XYZ file of C-alpha atoms in Angstrom:
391
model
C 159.263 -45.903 38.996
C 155.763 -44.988 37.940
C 154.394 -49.137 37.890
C 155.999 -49.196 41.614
C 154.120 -46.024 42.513
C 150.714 -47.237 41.065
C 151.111 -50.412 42.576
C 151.646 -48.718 45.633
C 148.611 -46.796 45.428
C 146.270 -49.689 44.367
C 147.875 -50.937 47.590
C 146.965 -48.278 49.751
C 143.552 -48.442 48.371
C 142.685 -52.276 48.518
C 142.515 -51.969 52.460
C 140.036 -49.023 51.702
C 136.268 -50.113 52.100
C 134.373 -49.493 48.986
C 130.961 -48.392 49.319
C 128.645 -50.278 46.684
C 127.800 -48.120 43.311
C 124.311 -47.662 43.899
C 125.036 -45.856 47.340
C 127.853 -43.877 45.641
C 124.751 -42.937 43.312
C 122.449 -42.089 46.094
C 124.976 -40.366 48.396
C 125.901 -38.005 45.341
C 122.306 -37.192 44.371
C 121.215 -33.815 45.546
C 117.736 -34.618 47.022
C 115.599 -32.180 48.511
C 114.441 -32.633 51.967
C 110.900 -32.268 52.145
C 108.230 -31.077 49.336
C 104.657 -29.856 49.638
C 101.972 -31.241 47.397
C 98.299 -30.587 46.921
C 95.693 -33.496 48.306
C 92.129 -33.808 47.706
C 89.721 -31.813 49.406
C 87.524 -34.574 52.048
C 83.648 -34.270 51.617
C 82.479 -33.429 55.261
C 79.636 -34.346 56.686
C 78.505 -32.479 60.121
C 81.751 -30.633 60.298
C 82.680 -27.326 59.216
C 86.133 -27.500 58.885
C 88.016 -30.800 57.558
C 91.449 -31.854 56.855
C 93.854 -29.708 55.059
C 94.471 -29.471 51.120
C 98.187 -29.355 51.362
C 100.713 -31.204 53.198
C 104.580 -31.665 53.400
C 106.236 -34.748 52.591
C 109.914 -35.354 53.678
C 112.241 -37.469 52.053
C 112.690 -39.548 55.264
C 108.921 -40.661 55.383
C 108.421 -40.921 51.416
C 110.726 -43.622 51.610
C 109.261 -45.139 54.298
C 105.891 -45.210 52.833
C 107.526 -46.264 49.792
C 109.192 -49.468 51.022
C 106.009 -49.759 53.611
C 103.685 -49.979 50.386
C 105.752 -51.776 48.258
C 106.207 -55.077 50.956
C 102.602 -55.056 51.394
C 101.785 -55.038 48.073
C 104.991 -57.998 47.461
C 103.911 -60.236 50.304
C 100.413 -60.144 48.863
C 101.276 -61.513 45.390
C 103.237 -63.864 47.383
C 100.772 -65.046 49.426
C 98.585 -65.438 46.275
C 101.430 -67.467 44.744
C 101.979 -70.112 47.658
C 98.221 -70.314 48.155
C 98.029 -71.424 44.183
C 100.756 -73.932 45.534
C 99.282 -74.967 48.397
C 101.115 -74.005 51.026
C 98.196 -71.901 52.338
C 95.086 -73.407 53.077
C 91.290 -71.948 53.321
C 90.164 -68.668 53.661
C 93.075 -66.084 52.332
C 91.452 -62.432 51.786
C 94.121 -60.071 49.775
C 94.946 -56.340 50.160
C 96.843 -55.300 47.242
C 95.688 -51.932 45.555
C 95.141 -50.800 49.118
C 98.460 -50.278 50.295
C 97.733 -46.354 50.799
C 94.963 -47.299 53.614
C 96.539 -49.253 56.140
C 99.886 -47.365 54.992
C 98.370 -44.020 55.882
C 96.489 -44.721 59.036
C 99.209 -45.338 60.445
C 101.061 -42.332 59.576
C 98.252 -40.628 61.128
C 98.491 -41.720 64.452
C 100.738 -42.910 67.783
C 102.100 -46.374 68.181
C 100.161 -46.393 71.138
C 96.852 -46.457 69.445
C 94.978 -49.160 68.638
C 93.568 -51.041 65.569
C 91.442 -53.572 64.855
C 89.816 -54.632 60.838
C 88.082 -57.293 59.153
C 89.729 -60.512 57.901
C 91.030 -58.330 55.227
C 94.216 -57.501 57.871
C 97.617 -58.630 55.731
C 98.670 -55.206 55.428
C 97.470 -53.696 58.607
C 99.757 -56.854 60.622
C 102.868 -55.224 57.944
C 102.169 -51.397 59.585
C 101.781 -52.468 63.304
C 104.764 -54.127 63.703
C 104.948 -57.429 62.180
C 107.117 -59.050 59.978
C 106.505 -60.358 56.644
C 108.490 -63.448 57.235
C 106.073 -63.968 60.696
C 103.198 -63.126 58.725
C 103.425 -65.602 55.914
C 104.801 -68.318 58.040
C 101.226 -67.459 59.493
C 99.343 -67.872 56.469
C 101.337 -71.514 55.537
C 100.132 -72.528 59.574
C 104.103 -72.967 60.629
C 105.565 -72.520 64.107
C 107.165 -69.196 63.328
C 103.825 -67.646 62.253
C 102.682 -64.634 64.593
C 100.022 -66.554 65.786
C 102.217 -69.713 66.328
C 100.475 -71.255 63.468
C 97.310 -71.806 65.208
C 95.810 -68.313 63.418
C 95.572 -68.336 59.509
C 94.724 -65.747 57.521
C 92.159 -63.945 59.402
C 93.407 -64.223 62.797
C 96.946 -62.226 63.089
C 97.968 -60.140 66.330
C 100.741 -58.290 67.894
C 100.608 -55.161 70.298
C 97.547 -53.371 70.455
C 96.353 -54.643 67.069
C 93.115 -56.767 68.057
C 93.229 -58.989 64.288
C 92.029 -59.947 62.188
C 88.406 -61.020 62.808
C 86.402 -63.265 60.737
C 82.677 -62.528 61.236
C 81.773 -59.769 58.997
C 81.383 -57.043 60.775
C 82.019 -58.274 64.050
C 85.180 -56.568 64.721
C 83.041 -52.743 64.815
C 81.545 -53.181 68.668
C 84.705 -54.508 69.423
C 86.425 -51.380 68.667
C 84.241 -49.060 70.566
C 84.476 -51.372 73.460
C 88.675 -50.930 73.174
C 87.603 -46.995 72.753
C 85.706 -47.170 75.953
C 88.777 -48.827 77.581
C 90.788 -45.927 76.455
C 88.356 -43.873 77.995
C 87.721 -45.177 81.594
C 91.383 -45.480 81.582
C 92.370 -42.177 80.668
C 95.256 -42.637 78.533
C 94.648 -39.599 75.506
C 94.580 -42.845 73.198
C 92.036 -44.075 70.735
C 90.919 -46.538 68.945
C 90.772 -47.493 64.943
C 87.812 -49.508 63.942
C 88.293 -50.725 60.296
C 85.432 -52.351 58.479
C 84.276 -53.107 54.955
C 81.310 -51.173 52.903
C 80.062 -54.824 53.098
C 79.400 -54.228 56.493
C 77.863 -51.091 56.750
C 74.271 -52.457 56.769
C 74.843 -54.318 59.752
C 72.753 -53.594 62.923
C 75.905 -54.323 65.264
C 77.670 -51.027 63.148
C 74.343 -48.801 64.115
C 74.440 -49.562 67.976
C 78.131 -49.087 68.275
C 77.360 -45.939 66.443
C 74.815 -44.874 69.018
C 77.108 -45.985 71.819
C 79.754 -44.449 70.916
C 77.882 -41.358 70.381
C 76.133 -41.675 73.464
C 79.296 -42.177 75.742
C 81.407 -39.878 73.766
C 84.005 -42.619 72.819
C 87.470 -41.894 71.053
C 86.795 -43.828 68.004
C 87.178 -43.537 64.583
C 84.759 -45.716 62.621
C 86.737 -46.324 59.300
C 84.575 -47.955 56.207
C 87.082 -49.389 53.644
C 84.907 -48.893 50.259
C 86.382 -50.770 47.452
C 83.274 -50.294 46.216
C 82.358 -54.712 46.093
C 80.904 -56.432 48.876
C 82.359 -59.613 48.029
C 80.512 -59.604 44.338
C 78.230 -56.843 45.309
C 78.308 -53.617 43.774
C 77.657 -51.151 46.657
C 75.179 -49.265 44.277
C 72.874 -52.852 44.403
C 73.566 -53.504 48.297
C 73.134 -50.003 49.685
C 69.861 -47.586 49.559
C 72.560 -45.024 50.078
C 76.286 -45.122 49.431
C 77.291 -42.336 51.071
C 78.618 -44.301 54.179
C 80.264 -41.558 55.236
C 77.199 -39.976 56.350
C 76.140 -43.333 58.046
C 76.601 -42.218 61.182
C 73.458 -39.621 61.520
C 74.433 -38.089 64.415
C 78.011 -38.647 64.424
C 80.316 -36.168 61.951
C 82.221 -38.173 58.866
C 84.314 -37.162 56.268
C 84.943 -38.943 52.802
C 88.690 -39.284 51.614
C 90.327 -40.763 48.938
C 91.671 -43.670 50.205
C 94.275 -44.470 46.852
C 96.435 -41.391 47.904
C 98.459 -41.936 51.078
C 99.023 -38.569 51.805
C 94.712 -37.724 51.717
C 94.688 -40.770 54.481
C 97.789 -39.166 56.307
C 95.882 -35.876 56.883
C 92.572 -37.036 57.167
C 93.648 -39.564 59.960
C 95.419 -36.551 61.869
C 92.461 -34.688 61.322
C 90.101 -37.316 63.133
C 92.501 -38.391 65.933
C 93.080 -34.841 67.226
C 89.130 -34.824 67.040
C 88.683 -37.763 69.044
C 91.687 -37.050 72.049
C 89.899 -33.529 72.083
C 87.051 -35.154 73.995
C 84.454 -34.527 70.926
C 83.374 -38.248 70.912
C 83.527 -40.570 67.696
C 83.988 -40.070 64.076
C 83.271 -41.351 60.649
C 86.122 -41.787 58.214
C 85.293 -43.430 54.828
C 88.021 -44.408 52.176
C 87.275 -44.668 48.740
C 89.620 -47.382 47.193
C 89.696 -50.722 45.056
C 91.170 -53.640 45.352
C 93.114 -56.167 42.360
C 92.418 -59.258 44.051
C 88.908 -60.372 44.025
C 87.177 -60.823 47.423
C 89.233 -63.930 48.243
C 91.575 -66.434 46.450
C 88.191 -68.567 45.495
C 87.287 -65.383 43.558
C 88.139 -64.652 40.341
C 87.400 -60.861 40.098
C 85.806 -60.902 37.124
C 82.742 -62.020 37.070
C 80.541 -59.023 38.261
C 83.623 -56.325 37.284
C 85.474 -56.132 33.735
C 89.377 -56.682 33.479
C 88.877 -53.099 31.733
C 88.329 -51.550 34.955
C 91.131 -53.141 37.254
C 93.081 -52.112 34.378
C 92.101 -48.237 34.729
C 92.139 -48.241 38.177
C 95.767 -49.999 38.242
C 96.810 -47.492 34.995
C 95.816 -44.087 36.788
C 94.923 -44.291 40.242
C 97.379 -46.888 41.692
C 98.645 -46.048 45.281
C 102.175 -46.909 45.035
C 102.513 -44.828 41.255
C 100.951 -41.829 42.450
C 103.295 -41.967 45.711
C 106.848 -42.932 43.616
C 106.273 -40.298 41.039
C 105.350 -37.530 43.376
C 108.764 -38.018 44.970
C 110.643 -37.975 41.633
C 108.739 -34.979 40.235
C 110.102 -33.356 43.303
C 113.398 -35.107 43.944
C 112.303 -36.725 47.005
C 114.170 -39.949 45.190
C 115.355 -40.921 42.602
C 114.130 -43.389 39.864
C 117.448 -45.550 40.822
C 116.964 -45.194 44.450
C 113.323 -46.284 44.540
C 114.156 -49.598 41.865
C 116.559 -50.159 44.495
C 114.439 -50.477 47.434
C 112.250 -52.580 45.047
C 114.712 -55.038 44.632
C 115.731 -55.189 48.520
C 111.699 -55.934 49.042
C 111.915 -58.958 46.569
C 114.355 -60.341 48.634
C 113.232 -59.987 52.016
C 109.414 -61.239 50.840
C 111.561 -64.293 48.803
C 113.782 -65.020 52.220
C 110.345 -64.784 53.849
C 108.382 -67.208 51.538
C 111.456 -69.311 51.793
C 110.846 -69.694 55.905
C 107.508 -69.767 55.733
C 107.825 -72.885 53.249
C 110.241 -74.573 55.554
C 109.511 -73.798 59.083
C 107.868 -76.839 61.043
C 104.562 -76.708 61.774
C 102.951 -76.537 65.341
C 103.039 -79.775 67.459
C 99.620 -81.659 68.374
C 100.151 -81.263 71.832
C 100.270 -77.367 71.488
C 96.904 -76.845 70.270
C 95.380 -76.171 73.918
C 97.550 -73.788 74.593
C 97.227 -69.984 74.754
C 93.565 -70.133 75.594
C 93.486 -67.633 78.355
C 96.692 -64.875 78.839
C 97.183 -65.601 82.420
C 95.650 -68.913 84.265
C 97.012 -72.003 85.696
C 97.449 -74.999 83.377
C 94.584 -77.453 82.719
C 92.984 -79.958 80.448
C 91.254 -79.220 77.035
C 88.801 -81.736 75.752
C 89.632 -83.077 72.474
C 87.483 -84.208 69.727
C 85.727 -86.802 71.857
C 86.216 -87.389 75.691
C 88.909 -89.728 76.396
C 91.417 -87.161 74.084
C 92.734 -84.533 76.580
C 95.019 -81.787 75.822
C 96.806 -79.410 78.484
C 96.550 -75.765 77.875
C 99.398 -73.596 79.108
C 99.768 -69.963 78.821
């Protein structure tokens, strides 16, 4: 009687879906919802009050920024693997050890907004909207790339995210010309202009400065210092390293740039500045980056392994962020190595595509010149080789 009624039961409970252990884990942790923390007070420069020194963090967006940080910083090292294989070819600029920039930028303001950064731009492609699987299919030159192949490294796009530009410093007039189209247009949006400390000496950076100023323009000048301008130590580049402060006339605040929840805030801070109609501001992020300036780089010739060791060992973006949320049981050590091993996969699947995926057709490399114009011929490398462009 009692082997017919447990073989009943295991009956009964075979056409029951199981949910996997590690969810039965999860769904029978008692997390809390949200947790405050303390962030680092911003230096301020022409501004009397600044961002705040506390801020809430719910479970919903730690994980977010979690998994956000953690495929950034994946898809780098994978991009630095296939590039050691040759898959990718020329210029490939990393991002890893700055997850907590691009990460927290866009935490700080609308979809709607717009970005645009230096060549430096694999992570800022991951939090606007692209895939990693379009991204590194990208880098290897392949059909399914975001830029159909035809971009590379520097030259990624998708909805209002303007690259991805290769000229050092190139990409700052650019943004206060999209700021001035926010402007004329009148659409309470703004624009992010992302640019490296290697860039700060530029003339181009002073007279967008000034015309920004000048014309009141919602944008928020953003100077990535991971403290190397390629080689450079900013101390040996820079009369004055206080970049923040670059903009004379035009307010700035200094954040640290390794704690996603100081760029959270701080980018709040100077977007409700800039839709209030107060003009342009200065944002600069203190950070550091593993990789060296690009894959030709080594990173250690003009900076010890000692010191990307510290940096990594205390001040690492994705650490500080995963053990704030299990000191306050935001998540759980289990929960987060899970993620982890979901982001493995999707960069592996990715890297797998990317690998595999055809590249571009000859005939294709005309096209896409111009958004909107009827076909016509592109010369090719000498005159009797013509190409058709098409939109």
């Amino acid at each position: 009687m009692r082997k017919l009624l447990a073989a009943a039961v295991s009956l009964a409970l075979s056409g029951v879906p199981q949910k996997p252990a590690s969810r039965v884990l999860v769904a029978s942790c008692n997390y809390s919802k949200d947790a405050s923390f303390e962030i680092k007070k911003c230096d301020l420069y022409r501004l009397e009050d600044g961002p705040p020194v506390t801020t809430v963090l719910t479970r919903e967006d730690g994980l977010k920024y979690y998994k956000m940080m953690q495929t950034i910083r994946r898809m780098e090292l994978k991009a630095d693997q296939l590039y050691k294989q040759k898959f990718i070819r020329g210029f490939c600029h990393l991002c890893d050890g700055q997850e907590a920039c691009c990460v927290g930028l866009e935490a700080g303001i609308n979809p709607t907004d717009h970005v645009i950064t230096s060549y430096r731009a694999h992570g800022f492609c991951c939090t606007r909207g692209l895939s990693a699987r379009s991204i590194l299919a990208e880098l290897t030159g392949r059909r399914g790339g975001c830029a159909k192949g035809k971009g590379g490294s520097m030259h990624m796009y998708c909805k209002n995210f303007y690259g991805g530009n290769g000229i050092v410093g190139a990409q700052v007039p650019l943004g206060a010309g999209i700021a001035l189209a926010c402007k004329y247009e009148g659409s309470n949006e703004i624009a992010l202009t992302v640019y490296g400390d290697g860039a700060v000496n530029q003339g181009q950076v002073s007279e967008a400065y000034n015309m920004a100023a000048l014309w009141k323009l919602p944008c928020i000048f953003i100077c990535e210092n991971n403290h190397y301008g390629m080689g450079t130590a900013t101390e040996r580049a820079s009369a004055s390293t206080d970049y923040y402060k670059r903009g004379n006339f035009i307010p700035g605040l200094r954040v640290d740039g390794m704690d996603v929840l100081c760029v959270r805030e701080a980018t709040k801070f100077a977007a409700d500045y800039c839709r209030s109609g107060k003009g342009p501001i200065v944002m600069e992020l203190l950070m550091y980056r593993y990789h060296g300036h690009s894959m030709s780089d080594p990173g250690v010739s003009y900076r010890t392994r000692k010191e990307i060791h510290n940096v990594r060992s205390k001040s690492d973006p994705i650490m500080l962020l995963k053990d704030r949320m299990v000191n306050k049981k935001l998540a759980s050590i289990e929960e987060l190595k899970e993620i982890d091993v979901e982001v493995r996969k999707e960069i592996d699947d990715a890297a797998q595509f990317a690998t595999t995926d055809p590249e571009p057709p000859l005939e294709e490399i005309g096209h896409h010149i111009y958004s909107s114009s009827p076909p016509f011929e592109v010369r090719g490398a000498n005159p009797w080789i013509k190409f058709k462009s098409i939109n």
